[in-house]
mmCIF file of C-alpha atoms in Angstrom:
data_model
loop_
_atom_site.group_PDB
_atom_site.id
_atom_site.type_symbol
_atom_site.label_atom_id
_atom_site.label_comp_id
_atom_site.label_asym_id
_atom_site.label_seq_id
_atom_site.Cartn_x
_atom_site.Cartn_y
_atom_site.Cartn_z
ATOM 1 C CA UNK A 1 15.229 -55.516 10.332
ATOM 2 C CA UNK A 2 14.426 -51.760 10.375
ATOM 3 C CA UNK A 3 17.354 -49.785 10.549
ATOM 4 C CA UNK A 4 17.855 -47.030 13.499
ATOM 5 C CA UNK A 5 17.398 -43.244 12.109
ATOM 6 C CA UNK A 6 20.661 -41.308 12.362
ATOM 7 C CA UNK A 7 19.257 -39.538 15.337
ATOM 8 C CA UNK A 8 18.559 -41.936 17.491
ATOM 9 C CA UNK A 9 21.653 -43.517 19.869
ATOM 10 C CA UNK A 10 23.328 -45.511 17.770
ATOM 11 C CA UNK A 11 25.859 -48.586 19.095
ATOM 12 C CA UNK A 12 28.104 -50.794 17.616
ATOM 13 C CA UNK A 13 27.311 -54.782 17.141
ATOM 14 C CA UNK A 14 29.865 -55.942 16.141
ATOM 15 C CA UNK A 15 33.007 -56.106 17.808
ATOM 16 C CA UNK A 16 35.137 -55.423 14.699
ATOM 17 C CA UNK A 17 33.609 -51.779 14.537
ATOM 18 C CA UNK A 18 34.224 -48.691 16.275
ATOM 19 C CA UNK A 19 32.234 -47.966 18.982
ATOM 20 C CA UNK A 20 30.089 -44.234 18.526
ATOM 21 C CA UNK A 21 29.082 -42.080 20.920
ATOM 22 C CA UNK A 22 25.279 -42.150 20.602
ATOM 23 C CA UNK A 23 24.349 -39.616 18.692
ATOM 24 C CA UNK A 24 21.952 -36.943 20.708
ATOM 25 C CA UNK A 25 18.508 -35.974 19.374
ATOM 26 C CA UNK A 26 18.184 -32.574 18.126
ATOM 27 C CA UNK A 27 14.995 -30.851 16.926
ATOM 28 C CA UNK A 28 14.014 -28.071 14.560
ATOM 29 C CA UNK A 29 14.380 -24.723 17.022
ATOM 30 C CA UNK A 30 17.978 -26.047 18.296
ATOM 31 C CA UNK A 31 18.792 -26.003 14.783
ATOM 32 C CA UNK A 32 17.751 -22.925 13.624
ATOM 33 C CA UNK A 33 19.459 -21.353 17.088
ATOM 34 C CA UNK A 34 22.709 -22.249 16.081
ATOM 35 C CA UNK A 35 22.198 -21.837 12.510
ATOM 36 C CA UNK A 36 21.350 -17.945 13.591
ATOM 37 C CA UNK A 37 24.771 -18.074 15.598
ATOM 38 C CA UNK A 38 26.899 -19.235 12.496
ATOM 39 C CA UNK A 39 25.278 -16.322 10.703
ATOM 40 C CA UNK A 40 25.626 -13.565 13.330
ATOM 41 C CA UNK A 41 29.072 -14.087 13.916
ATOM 42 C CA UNK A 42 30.238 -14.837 10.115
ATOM 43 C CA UNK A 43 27.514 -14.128 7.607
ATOM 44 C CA UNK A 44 25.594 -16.597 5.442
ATOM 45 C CA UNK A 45 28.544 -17.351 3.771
ATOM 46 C CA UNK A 46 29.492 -19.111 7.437
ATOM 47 C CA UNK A 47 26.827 -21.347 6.873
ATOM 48 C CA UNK A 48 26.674 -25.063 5.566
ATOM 49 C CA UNK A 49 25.041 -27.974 6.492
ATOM 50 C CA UNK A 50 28.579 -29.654 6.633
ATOM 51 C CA UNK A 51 29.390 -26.655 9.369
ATOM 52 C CA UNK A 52 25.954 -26.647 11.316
ATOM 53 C CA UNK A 53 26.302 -30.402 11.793
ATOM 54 C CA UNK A 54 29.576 -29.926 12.863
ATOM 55 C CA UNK A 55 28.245 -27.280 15.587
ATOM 56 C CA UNK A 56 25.850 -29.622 16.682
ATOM 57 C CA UNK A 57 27.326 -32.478 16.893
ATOM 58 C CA UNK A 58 25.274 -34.200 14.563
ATOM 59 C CA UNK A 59 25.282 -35.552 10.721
ATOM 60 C CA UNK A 60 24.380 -33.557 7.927
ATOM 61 C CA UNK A 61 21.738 -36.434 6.597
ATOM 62 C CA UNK A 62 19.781 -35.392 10.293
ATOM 63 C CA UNK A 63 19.250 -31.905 9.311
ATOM 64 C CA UNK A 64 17.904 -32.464 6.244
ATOM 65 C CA UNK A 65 15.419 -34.031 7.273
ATOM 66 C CA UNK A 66 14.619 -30.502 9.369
ATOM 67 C CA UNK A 67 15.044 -28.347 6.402
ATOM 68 C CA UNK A 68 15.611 -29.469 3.000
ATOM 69 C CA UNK A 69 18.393 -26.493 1.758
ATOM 70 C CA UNK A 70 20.156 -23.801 3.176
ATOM 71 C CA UNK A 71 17.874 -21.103 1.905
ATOM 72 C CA UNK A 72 15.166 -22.697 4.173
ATOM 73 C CA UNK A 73 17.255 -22.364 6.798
ATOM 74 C CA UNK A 74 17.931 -18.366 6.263
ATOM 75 C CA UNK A 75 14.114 -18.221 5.985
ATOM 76 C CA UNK A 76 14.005 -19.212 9.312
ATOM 77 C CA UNK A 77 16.343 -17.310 10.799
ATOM 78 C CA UNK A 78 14.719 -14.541 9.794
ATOM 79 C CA UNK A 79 11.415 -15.524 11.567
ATOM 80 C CA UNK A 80 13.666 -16.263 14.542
ATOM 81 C CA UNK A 81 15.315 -13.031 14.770
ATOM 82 C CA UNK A 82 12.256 -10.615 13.863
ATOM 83 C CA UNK A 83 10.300 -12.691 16.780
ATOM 84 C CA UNK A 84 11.860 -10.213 18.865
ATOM 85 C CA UNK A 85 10.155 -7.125 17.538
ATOM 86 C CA UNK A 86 7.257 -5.792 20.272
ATOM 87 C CA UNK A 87 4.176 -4.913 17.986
ATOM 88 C CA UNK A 88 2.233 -5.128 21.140
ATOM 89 C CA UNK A 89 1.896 -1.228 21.616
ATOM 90 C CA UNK A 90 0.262 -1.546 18.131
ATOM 91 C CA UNK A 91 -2.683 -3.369 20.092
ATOM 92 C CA UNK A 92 -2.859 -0.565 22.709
ATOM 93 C CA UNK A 93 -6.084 0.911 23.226
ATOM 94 C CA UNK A 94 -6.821 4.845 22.812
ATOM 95 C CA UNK A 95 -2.724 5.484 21.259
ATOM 96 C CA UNK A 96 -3.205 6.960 18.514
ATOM 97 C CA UNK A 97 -2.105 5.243 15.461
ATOM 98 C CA UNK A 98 1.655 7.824 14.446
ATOM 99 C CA UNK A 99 2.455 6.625 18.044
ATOM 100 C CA UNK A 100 2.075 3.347 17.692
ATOM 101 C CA UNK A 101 3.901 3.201 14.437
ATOM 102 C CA UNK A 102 6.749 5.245 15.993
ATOM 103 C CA UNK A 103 6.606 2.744 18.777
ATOM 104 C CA UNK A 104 7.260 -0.091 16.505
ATOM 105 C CA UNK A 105 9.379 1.587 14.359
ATOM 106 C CA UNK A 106 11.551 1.821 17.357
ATOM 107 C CA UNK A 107 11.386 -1.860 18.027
ATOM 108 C CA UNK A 108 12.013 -3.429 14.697
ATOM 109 C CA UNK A 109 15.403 -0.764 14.539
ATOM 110 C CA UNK A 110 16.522 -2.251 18.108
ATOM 111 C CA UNK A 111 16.410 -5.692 17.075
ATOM 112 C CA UNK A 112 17.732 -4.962 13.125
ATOM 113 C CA UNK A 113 20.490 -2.833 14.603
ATOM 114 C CA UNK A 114 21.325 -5.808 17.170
ATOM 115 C CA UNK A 115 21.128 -8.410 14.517
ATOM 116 C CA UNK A 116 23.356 -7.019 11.489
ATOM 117 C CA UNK A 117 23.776 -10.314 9.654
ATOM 118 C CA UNK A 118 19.785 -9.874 8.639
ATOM 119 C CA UNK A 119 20.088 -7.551 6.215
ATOM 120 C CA UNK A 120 22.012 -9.631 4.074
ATOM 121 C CA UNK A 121 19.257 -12.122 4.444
ATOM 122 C CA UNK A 122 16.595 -9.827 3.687
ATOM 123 C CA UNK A 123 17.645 -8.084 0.735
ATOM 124 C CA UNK A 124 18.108 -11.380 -0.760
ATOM 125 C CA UNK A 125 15.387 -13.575 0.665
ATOM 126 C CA UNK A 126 11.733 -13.159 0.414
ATOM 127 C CA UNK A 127 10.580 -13.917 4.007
ATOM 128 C CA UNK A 128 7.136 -14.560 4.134
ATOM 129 C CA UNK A 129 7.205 -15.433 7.574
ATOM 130 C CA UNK A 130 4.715 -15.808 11.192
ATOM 131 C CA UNK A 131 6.890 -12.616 12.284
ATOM 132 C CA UNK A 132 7.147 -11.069 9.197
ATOM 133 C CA UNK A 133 3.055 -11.121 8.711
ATOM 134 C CA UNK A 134 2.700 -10.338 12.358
ATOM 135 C CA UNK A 135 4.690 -6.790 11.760
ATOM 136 C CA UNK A 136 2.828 -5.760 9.050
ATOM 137 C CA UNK A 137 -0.637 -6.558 10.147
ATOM 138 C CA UNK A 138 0.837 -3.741 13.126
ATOM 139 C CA UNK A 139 2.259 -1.728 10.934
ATOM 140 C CA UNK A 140 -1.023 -1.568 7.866
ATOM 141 C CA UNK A 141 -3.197 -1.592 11.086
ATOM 142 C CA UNK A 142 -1.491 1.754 12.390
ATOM 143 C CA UNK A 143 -1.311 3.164 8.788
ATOM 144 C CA UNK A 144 -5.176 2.443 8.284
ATOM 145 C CA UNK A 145 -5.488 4.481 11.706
ATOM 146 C CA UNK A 146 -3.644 6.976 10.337
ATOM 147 C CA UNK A 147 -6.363 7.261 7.797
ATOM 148 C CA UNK A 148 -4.862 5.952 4.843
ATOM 149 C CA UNK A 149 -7.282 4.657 2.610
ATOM 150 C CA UNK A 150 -7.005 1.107 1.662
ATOM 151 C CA UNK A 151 -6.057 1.746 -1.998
ATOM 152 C CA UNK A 152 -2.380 3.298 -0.497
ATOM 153 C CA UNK A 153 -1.921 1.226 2.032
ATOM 154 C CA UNK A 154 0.801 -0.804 0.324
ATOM 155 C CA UNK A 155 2.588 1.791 -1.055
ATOM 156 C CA UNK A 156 2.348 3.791 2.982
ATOM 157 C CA UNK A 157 3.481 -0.069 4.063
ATOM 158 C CA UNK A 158 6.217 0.062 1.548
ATOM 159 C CA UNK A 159 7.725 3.367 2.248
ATOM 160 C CA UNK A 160 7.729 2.594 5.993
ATOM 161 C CA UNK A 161 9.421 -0.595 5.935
ATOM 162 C CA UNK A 162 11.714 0.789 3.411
ATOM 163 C CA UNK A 163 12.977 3.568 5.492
ATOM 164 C CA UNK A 164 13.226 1.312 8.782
ATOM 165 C CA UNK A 165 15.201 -1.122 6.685
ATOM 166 C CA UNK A 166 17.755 0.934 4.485
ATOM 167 C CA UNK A 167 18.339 3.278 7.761
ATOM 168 C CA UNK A 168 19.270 0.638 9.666
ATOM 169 C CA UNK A 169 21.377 -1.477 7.211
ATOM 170 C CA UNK A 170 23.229 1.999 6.775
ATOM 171 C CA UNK A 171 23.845 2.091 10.314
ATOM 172 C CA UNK A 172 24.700 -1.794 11.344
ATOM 173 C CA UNK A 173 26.842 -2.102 7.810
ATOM 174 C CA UNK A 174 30.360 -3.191 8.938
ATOM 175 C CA UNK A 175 33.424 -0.853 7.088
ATOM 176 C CA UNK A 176 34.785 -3.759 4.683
ATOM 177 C CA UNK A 177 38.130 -2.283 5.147
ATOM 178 C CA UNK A 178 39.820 -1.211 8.618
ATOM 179 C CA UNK A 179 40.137 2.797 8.585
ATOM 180 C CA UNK A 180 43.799 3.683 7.653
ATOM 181 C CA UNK A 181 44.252 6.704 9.734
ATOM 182 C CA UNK A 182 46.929 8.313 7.526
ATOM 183 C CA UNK A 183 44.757 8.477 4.776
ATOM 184 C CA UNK A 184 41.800 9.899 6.754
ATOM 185 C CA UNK A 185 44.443 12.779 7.266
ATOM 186 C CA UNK A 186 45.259 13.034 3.804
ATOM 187 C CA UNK A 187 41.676 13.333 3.235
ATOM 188 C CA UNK A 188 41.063 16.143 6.096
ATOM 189 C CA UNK A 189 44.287 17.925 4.803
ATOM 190 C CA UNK A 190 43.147 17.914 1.130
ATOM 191 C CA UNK A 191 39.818 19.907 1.985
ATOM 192 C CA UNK A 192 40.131 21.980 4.641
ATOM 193 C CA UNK A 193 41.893 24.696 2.610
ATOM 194 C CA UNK A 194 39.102 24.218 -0.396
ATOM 195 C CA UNK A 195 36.361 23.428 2.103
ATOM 196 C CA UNK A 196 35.055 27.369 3.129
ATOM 197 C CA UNK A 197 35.427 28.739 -0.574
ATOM 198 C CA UNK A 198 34.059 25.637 -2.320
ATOM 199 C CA UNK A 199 31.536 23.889 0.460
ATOM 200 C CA UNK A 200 30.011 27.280 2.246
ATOM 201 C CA UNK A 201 27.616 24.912 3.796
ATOM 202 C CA UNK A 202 29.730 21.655 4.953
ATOM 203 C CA UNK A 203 32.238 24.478 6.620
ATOM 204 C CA UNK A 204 29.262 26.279 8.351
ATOM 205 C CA UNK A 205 28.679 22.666 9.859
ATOM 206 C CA UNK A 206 31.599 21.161 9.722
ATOM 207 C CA UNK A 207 31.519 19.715 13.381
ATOM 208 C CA UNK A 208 27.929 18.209 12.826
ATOM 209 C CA UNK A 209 29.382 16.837 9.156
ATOM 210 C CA UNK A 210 32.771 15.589 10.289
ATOM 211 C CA UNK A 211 30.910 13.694 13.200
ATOM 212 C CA UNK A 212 27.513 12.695 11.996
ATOM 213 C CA UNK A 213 26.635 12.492 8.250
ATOM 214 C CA UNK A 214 27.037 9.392 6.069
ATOM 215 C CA UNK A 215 29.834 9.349 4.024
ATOM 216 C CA UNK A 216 31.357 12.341 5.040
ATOM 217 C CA UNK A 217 32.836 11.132 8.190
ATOM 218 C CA UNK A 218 35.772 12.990 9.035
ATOM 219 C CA UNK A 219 36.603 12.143 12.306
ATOM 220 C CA UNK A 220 38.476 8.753 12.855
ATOM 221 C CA UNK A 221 35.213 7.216 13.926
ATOM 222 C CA UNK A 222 31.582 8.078 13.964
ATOM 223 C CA UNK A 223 31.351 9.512 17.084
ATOM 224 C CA UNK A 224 27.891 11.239 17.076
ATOM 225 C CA UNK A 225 24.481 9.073 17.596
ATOM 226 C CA UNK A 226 22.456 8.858 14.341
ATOM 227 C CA UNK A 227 18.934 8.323 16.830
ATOM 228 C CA UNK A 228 18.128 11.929 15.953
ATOM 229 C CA UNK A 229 18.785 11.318 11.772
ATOM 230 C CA UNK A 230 16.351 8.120 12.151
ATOM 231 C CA UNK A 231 13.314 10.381 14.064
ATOM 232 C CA UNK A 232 14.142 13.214 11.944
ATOM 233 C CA UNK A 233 13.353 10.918 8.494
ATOM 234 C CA UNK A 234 10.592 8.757 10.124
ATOM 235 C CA UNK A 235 8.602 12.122 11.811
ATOM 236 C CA UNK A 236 8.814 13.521 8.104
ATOM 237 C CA UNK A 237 7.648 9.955 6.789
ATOM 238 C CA UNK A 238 4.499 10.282 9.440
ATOM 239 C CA UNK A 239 3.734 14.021 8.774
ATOM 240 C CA UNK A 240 3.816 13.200 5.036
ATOM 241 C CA UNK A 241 1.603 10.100 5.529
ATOM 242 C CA UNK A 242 -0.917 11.760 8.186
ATOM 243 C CA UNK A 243 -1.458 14.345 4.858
ATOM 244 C CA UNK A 244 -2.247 11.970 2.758
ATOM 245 C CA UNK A 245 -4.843 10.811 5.004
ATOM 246 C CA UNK A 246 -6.763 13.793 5.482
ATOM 247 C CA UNK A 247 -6.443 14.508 1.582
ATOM 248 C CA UNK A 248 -10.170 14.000 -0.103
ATOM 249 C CA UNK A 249 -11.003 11.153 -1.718
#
């Protein structure tokens, strides 16, 4: 007699065992959704088989038979979350290509910024992925229209994505420690009489400094938008690349 699988409804014959709920089926994408909502809310380290069955209501033994280890699952979360990023301006007739780029440069940093918990995935996965091919067919297509020759393409490709990714893992990175406002005036207190005779140029800007630049925060929080730091760095990534473009071969 063939024995049910563990995710089909499962009842009790015999009157000296407990009686089960039947378990409910589950498939693959139902999975991977709450796998992603362990992992946004707590990191990878939030995430088990033990704890995603738990979530689901089902037994580990059922998910492995989805995905055979965790580090599947991370994989694809990773396709999950970057399914979000719109390379369809890439496809857009007549746009030149810097536009396009800067088009989906703005995407991917919406949906990395809105998704923090990827970054940790990322720098320690390699996520050869449906999305993750998708955005950098659009992004080497843009590059190529840039006039990149072929020969640089990976190395234009690399630079891009780098910048995309480290600026916005800068920017979603959660402080590991809670900001102890006596220190931070401890801090202030300790430079400001140093700070014109020493640092000419962080006094001269000290309101931009104090409120915008990375590590030099002095204001209790980071009040000022870093949109214009990101289109500052990728306009001088473009500028650079549209050179090397034009250069002769």
């Amino acid at each position: 007699m063939q024995r049910p699988s563990a995710t089909e409804p499962v009842q009790a014959s015999h009157w000296l065992l407990h009686k089960e709920e039947p378990r409910r089926r589950i498939d693959a994408q139902a999975i991977v959704e709450q796998a992603h909502s362990l992992v946004h809310e707590g990191g990878s380290a939030a995430l088990s088989m033990r704890a995603l069955a738990a979530a689901l209501g089902t037994s580990p033994t059922a998910l492995y038979r989805h995905f055979p280890a965790k580090q599947w699952l991370l994989v694809a979360i990773v396709d999950y979350v970057l399914a979000e990023v719109d390379t369809s301006p890439t496809d857009a007739e007549g746009m030149p290509g810097r536009e396009r780029l800067e088009r989906l440069s703005a995407s991917l940093r919406a949906v990395l910024s809105a998704h923090p918990h990827l970054h940790e995935i990322l720098a320690s996965q390699v996520a050869l992925t449906p999305s993750t091919v998708r955005i950098a067919e659009a992004a080497l297509g843009c590059l190529r229209d840039c006039g990149i020759s072929d020969a640089d393409l990976v190395d234009a490709y690399n630079a891009w994505s780098g910048y995309v990714i480290g600026f916005t893992a800068i920017e979603a990175k959660p402080p590991e420690l809670a900001p102890d406002p006596q220190l931070q005036q401890a801090m202030r207190t300790q430079l400001e009489p140093t700070t014109t005779r020493d640092f000419p140029i962080v006094s001269e800007l000290l309101p931009e400094v104090a409120n915008q630049a990375y590590g030099l925060s002095w204001l209790p929080g980071r009040a000022g938008a870093t949109g214009t730091s990101f289109e500052w760095g990728l306009k001088a990534l473009l500028e650079r690349t549209e050179l090397a473009g034009q250069r002769p071969t």
